[in-house]
mmCIF file of C-alpha atoms in Angstrom:
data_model
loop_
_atom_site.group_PDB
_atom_site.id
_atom_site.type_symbol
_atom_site.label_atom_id
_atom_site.label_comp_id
_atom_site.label_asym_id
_atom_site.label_seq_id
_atom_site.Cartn_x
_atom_site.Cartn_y
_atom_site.Cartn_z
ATOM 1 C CA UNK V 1 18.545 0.996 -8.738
ATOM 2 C CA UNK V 2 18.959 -2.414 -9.900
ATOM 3 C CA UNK V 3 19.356 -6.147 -8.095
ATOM 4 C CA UNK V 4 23.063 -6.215 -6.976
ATOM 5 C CA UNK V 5 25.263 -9.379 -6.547
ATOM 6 C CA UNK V 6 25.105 -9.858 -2.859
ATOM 7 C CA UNK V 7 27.345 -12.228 -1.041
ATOM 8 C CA UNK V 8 26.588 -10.984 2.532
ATOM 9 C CA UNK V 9 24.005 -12.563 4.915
ATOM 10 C CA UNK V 10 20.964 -11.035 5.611
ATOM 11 C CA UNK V 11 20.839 -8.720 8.712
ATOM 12 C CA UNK V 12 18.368 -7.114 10.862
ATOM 13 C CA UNK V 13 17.989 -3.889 13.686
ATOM 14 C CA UNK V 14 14.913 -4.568 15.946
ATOM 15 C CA UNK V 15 14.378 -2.378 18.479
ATOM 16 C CA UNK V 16 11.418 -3.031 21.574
ATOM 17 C CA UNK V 17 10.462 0.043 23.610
ATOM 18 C CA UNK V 18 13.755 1.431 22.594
ATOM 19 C CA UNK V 19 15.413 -1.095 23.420
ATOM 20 C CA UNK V 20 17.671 -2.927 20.614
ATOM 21 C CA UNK V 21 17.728 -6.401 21.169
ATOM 22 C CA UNK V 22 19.121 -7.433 17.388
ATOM 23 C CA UNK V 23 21.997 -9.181 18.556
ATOM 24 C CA UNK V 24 19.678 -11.925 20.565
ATOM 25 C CA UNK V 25 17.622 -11.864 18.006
ATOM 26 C CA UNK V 26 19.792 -12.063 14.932
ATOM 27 C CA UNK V 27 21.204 -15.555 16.343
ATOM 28 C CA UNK V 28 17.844 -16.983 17.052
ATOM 29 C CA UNK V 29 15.884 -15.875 14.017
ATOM 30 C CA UNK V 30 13.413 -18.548 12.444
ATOM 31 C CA UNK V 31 12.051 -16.847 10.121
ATOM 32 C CA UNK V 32 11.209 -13.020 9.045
ATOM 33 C CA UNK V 33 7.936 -11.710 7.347
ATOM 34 C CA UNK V 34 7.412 -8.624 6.616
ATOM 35 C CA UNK V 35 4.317 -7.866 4.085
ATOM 36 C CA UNK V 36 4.305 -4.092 3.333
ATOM 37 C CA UNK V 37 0.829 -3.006 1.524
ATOM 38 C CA UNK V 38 0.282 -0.540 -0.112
ATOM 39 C CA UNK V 39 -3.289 0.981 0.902
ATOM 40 C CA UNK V 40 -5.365 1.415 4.300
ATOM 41 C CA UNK V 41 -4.328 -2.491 5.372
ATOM 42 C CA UNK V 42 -1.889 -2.044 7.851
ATOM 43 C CA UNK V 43 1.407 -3.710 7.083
ATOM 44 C CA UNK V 44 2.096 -6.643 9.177
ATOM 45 C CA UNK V 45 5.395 -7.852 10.389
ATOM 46 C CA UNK V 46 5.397 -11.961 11.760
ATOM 47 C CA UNK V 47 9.202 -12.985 14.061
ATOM 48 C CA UNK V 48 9.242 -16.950 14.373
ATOM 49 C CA UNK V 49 12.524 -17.125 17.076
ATOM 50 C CA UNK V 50 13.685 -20.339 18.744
ATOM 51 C CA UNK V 51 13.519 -20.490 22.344
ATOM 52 C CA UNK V 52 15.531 -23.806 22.840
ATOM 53 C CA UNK V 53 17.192 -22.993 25.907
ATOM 54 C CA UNK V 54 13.653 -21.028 27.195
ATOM 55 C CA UNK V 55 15.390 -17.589 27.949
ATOM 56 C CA UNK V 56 12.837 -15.715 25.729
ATOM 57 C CA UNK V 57 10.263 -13.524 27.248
ATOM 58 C CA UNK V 58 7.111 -13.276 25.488
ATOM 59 C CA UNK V 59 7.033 -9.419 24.672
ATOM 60 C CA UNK V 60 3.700 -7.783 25.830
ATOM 61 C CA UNK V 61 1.290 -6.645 23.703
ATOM 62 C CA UNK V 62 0.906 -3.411 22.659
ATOM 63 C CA UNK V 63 5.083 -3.104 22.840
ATOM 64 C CA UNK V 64 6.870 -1.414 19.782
ATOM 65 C CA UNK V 65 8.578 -2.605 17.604
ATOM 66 C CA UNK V 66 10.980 -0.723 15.625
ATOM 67 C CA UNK V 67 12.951 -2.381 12.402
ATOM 68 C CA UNK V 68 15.453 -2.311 9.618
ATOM 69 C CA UNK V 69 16.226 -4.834 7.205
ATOM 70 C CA UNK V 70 19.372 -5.437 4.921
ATOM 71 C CA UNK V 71 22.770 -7.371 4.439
ATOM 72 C CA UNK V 72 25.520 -7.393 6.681
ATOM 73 C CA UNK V 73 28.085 -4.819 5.943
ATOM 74 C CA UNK V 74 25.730 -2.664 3.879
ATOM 75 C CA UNK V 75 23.196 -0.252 4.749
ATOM 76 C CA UNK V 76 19.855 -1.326 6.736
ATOM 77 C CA UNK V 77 16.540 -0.060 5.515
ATOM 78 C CA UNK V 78 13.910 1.594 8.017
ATOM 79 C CA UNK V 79 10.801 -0.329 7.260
ATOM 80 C CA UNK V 80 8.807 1.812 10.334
ATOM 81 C CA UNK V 81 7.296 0.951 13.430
ATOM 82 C CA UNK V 82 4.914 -1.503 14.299
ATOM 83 C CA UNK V 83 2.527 -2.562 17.484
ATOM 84 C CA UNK V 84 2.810 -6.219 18.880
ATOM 85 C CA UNK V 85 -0.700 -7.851 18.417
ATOM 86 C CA UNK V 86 -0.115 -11.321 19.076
ATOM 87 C CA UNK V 87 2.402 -13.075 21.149
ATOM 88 C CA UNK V 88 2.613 -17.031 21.333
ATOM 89 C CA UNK V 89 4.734 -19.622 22.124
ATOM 90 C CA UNK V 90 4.778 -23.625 20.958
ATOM 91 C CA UNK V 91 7.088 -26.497 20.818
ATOM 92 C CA UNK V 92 8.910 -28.522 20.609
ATOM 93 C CA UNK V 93 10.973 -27.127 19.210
ATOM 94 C CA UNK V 94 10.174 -24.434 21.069
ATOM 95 C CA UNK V 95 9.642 -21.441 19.410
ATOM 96 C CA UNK V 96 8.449 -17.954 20.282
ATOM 97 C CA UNK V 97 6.136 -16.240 17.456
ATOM 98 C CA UNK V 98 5.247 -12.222 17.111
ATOM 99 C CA UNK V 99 2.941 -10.872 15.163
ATOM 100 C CA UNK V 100 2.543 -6.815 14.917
ATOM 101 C CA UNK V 101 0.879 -4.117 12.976
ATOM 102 C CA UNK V 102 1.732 -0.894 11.734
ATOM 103 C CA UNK V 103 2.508 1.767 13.982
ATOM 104 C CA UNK V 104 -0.559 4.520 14.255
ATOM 105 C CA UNK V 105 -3.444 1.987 12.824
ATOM 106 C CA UNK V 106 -5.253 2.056 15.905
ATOM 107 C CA UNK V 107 -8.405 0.138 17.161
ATOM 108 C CA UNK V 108 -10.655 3.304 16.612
ATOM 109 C CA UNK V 109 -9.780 3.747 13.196
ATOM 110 C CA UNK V 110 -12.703 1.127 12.657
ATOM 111 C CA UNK V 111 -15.116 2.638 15.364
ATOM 112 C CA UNK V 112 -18.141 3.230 13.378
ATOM 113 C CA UNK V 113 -18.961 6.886 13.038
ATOM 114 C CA UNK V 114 -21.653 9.445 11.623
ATOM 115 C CA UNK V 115 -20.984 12.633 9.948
ATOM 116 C CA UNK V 116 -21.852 14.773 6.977
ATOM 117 C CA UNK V 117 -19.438 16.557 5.219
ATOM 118 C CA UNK V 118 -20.395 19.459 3.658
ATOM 119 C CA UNK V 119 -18.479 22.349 1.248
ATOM 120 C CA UNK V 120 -14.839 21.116 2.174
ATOM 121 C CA UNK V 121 -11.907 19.992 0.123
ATOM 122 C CA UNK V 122 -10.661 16.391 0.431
ATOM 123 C CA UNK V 123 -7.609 17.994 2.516
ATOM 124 C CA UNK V 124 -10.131 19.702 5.233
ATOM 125 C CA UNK V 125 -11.053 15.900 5.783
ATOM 126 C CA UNK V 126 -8.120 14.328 5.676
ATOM 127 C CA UNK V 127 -6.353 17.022 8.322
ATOM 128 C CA UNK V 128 -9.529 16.317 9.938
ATOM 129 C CA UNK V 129 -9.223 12.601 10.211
ATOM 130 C CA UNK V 130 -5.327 12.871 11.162
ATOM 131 C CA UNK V 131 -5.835 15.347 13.924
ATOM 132 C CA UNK V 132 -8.815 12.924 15.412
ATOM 133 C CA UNK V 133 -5.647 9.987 15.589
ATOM 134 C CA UNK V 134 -2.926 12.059 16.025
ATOM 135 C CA UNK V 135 -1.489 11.797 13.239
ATOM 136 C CA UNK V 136 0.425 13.754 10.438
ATOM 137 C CA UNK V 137 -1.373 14.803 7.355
ATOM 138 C CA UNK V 138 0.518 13.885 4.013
ATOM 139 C CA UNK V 139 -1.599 14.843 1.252
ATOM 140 C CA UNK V 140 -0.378 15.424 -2.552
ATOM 141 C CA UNK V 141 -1.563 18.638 -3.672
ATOM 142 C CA UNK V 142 -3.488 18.149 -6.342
ATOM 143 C CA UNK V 143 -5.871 15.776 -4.483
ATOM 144 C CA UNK V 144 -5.874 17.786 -1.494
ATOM 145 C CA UNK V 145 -7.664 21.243 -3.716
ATOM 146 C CA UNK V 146 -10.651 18.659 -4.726
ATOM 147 C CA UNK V 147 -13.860 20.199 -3.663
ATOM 148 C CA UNK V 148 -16.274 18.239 -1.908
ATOM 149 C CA UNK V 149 -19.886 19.410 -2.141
ATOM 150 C CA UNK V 150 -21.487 16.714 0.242
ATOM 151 C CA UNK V 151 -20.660 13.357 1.415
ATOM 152 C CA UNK V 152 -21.945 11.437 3.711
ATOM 153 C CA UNK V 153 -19.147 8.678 6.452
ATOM 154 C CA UNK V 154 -22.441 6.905 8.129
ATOM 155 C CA UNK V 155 -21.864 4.469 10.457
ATOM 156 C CA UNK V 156 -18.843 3.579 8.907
ATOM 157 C CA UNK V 157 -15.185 3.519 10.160
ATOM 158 C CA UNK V 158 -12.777 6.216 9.305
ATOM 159 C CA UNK V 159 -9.908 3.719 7.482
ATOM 160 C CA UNK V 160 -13.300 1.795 5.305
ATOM 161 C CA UNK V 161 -14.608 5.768 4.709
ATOM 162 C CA UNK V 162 -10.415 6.598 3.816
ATOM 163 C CA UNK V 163 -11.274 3.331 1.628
ATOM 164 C CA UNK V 164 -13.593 4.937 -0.323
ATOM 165 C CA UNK V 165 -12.636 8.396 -0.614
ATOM 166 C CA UNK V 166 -9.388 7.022 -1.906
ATOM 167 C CA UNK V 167 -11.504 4.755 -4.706
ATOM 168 C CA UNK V 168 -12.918 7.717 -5.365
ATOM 169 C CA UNK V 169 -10.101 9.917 -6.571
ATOM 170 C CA UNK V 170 -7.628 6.871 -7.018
ATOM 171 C CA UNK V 171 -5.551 7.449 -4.470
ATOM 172 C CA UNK V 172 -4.137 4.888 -1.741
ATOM 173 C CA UNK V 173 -4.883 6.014 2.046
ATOM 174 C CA UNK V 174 -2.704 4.408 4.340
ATOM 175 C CA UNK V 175 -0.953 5.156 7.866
ATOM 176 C CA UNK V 176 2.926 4.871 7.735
ATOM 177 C CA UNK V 177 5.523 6.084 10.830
ATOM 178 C CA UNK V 178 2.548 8.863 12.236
ATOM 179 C CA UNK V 179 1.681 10.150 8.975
ATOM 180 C CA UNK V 180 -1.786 9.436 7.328
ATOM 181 C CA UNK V 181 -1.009 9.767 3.268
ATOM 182 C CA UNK V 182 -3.068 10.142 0.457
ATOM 183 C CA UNK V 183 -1.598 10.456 -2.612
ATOM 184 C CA UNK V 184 -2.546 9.238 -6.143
ATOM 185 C CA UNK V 185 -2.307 5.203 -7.054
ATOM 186 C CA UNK V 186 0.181 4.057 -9.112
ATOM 187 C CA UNK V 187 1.761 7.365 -10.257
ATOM 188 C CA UNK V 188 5.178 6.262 -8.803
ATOM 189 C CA UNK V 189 5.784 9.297 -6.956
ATOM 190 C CA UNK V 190 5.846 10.618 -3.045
ATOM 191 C CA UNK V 191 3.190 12.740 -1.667
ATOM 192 C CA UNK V 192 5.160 15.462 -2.685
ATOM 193 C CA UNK V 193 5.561 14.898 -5.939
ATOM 194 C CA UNK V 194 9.259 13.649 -6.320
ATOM 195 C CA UNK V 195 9.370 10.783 -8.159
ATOM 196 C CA UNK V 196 10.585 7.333 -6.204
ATOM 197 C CA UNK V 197 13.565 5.515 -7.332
ATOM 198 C CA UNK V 198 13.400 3.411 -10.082
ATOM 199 C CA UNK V 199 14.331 -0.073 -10.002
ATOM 200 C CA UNK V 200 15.218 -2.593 -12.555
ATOM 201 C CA UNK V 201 14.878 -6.434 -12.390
ATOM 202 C CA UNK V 202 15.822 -9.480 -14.675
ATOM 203 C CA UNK V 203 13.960 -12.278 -15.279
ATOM 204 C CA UNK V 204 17.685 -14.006 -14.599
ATOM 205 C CA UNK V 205 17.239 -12.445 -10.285
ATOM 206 C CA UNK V 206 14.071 -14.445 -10.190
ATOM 207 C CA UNK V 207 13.097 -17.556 -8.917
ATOM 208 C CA UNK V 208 9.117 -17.652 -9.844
ATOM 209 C CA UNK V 209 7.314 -14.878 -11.454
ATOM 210 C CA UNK V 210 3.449 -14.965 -12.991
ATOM 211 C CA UNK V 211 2.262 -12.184 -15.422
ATOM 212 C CA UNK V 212 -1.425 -12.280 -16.128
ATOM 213 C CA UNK V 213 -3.312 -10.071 -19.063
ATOM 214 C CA UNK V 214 -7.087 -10.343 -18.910
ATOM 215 C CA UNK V 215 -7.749 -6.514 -20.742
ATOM 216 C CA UNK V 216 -10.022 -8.106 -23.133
ATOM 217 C CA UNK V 217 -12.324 -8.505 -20.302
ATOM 218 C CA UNK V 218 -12.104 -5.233 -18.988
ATOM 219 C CA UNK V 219 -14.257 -2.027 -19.751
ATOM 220 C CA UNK V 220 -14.056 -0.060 -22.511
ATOM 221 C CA UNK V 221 -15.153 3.124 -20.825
ATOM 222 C CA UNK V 222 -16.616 4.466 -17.631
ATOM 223 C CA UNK V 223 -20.174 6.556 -17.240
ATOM 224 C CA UNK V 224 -21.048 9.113 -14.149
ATOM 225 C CA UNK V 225 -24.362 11.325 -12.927
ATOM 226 C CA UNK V 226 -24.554 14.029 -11.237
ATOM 227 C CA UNK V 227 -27.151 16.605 -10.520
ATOM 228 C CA UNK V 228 -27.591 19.211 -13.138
ATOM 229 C CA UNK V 229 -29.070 22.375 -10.813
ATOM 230 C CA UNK V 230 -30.198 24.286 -13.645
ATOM 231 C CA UNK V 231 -32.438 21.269 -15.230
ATOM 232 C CA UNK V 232 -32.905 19.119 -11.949
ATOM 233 C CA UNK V 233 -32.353 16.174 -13.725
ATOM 234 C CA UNK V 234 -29.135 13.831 -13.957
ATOM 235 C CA UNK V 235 -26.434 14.850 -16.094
ATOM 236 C CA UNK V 236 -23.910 12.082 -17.299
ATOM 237 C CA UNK V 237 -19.886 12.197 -17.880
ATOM 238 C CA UNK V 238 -18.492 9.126 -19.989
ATOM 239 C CA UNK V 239 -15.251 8.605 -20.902
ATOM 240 C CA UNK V 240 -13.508 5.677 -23.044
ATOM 241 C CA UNK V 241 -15.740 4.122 -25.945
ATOM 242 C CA UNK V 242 -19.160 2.533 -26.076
ATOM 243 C CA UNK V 243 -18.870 -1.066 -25.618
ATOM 244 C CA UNK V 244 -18.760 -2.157 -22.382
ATOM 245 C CA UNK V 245 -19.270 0.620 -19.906
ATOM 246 C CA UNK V 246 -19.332 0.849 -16.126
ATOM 247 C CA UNK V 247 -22.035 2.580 -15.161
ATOM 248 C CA UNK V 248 -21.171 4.309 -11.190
ATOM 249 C CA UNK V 249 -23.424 3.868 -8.668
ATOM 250 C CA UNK V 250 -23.578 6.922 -7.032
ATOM 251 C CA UNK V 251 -24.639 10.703 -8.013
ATOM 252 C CA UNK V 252 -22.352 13.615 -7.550
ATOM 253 C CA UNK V 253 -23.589 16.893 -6.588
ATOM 254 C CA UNK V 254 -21.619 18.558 -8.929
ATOM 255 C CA UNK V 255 -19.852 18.419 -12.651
ATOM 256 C CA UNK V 256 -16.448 18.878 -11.421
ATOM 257 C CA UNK V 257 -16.843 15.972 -8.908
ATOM 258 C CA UNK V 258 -17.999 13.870 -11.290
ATOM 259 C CA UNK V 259 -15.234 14.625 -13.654
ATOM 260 C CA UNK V 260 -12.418 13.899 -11.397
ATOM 261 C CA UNK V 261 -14.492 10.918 -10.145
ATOM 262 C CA UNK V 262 -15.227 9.569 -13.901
ATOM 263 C CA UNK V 263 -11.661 10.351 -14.635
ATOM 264 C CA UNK V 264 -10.006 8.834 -11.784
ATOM 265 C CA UNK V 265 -12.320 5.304 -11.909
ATOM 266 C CA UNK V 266 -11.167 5.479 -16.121
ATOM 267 C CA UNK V 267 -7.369 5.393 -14.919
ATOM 268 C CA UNK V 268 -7.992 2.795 -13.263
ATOM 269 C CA UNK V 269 -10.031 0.553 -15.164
ATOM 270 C CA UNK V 270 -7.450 0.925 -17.925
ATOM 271 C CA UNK V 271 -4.682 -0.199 -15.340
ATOM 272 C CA UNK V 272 -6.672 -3.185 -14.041
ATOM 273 C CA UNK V 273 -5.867 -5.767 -17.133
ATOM 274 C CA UNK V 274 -2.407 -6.936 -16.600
ATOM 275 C CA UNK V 275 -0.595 -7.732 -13.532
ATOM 276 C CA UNK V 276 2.709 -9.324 -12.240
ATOM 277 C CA UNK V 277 4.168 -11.102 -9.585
ATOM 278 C CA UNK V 278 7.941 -11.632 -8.801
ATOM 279 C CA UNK V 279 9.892 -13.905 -6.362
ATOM 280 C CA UNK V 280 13.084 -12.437 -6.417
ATOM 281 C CA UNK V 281 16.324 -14.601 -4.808
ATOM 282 C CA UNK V 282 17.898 -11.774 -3.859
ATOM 283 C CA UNK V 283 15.764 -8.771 -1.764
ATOM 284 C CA UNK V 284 16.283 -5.222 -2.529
ATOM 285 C CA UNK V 285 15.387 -4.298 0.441
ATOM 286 C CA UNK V 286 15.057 -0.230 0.032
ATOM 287 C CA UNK V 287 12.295 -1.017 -2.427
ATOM 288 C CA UNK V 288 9.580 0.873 -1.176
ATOM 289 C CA UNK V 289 5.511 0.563 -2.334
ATOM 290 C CA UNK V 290 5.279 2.247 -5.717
ATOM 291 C CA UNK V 291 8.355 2.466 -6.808
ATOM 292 C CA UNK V 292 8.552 2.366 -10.254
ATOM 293 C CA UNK V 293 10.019 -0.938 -11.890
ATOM 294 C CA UNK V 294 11.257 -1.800 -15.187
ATOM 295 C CA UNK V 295 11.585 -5.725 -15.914
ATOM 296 C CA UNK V 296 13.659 -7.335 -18.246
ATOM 297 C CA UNK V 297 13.969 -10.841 -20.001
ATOM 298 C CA UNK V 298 10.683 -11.633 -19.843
ATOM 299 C CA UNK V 299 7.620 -11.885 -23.034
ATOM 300 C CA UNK V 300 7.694 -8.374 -24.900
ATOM 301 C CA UNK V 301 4.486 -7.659 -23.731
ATOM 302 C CA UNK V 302 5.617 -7.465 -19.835
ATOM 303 C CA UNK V 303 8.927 -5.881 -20.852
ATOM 304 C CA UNK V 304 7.155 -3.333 -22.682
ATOM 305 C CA UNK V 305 4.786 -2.438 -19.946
ATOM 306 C CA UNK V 306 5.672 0.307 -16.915
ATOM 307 C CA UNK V 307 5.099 -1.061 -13.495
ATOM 308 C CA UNK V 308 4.945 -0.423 -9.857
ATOM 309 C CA UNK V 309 5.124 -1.578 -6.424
ATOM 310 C CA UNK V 310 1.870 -2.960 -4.834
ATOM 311 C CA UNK V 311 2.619 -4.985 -2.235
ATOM 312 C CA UNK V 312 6.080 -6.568 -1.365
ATOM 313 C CA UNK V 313 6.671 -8.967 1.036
ATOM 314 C CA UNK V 314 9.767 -9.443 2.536
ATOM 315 C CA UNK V 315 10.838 -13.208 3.863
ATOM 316 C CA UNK V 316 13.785 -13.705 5.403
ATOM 317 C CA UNK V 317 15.394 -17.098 7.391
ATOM 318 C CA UNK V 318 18.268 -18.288 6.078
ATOM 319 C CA UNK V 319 18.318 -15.877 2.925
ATOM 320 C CA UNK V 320 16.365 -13.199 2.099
ATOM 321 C CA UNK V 321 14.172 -12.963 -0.332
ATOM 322 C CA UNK V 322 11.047 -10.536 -2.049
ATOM 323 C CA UNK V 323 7.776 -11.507 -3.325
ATOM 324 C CA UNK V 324 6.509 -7.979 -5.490
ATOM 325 C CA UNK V 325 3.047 -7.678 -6.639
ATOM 326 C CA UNK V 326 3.076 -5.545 -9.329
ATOM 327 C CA UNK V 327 0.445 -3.420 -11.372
ATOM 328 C CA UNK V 328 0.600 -1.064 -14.326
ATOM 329 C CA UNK V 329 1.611 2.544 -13.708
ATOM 330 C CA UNK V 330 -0.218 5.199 -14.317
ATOM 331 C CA UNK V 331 0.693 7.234 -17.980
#
């Protein structure tokens, strides 16, 4: 995939309840945000519409919302389904403005909770979690066979526990059209292991970028305990170099956990120096959340480097345009 020439306007489907009301909206669009994340925050989607002639209703919330985004004449991208969460109107001029959320992220996905989980696999929780908020379970496979000995979710929320499970095997949780996915950060590839289209931009399609390298700063290796059984003392994994090492907090029951826990927070850290942020004038607007990217025309250090998606945020008004937050993919 690569930026295109595009001389069409921007164009939008937006359905409420099932009911597709793009053609009212389409003439009285203000502005378009659409911010698509890409962990356990919910995406949010902000309509500004003008109301001039006051024959806007001011959609209830809780309705659904239902879009695609794109250019006139070409082929509009599904970006999911959302849940209005604020409705408000102002003026002059008078406008109408909608806020909603993903689709699925309810309300009781931060009711505090206490359990203990005990001898399962990170997939027994996750189908476990899905089924509470009927949802789908989309779990890569390799993450899914990890063997839990204990954890404890106390008091906590099951999208901030999702938070850390996720931190702890460096995968992204998130909720996306009914399915609850967990699937490894920054590999650039589907739950399912087929890897996403790749996209490639120019410095020349953007209007503002900002690259940033701070690895100097960062860690130069990564330590773990967990409890040795057979001694009943700590053990340690490290991985990396001496130097400057990041000691984790917590204790694993097990080697194995602590391997895939030391070896996960290592890809990570090693990720973490450089990042990159692109405005582009032209949206692609199939580009999904860790795609992979390949830039061009920039300093041979950022052209060098292998990126993906983090967050993009679509804007569109007038034009449409893409801010992408990018980080470095995993080798």
């Amino acid at each position: 995939m690569s930026i295109r020439q595009i001389t069409y306007k921007p164009a939008h489907q937006l359905k409420v309840n099932g009911r597709d009301i793009s053609d009212t909206t389409q003439s009285r669009l203000v502005r378009l945000t659409l911010v698509d994340h890409g962990g356990s925050k919910s995406d949010q989607l902000t309509m500004v519409l003008d109301d001039h002639d006051g024959r806007l209703a001011i959609p209830p919330r809780k309705a659904r919302i239902q879009l695609a985004l794109g250019w006139q004449g070409q082929h509009l991208a599904d970006k999911g389904e959302f849940i209005v969460d604020e409705a408000g109107h102002s003026g002059p001029p008078d406008q109408l403005t909608i806020v909603a959320r993903s689709a699925n992220f309810t309300s009781n996905f931060s009711e505090k909770t206490t359990k203990s989980w005990h001898q399962v696999t990170v997939g027994d929780i996750l189908k476990t979690i899905a089924e509470k908020h009927g949802l789908d379970p989309a779990i890569s496979e390799i993450l899914a066979e990890r063997a839990i000995e204990h954890i404890d979710q106390t008091n906590e929320g099951d999208a901030n526990f999702l938070t850390r499970l996720g931190k702890r095997y460096g995968a992204m949780a998130s909720v996306k059209n009914g399915r609850l996915i967990f699937k490894t950060k920054g590999d650039g590839l589907t739950v399912s292991g087929i890897k996403l289209p790749a996209t490639t931009v120019k410095k020349r399609d953007c209007s503002l970028h900002r690259y940033n390298d701070n690895s100097q700063d960062q860690y130069t290796g990564v330590k773990c305990y967990w409890h040795n059984k057979e001694t009943g003392n700590k053990s340690t994994i490290v991985l990396g170099e001496e130097g400057k090492v990041k000691t984790l907090r917590s204790s694993l029951p097990t080697k194995e956990e602590a391997e895939h826990v030391a070896a996960a927070e290592w890809q990570q850290l090693q990720r973490a120096g450089q990042t990159l942020s692109l405005t582009l004038s032209t949206a692609i607007p199939e580009l999904l959340v860790e795609s992979p990217i390949t830039v061009k025309e920039f300093k041979p250090e950022i052209n060098s480097q292998d990126w993906v998606g983090k967050n993009i945020t679509h804007i569109v008004g007038s034009g449409y345009t893409q801010r992408i937050d990018l980080e470095v993919k995993l080798p």
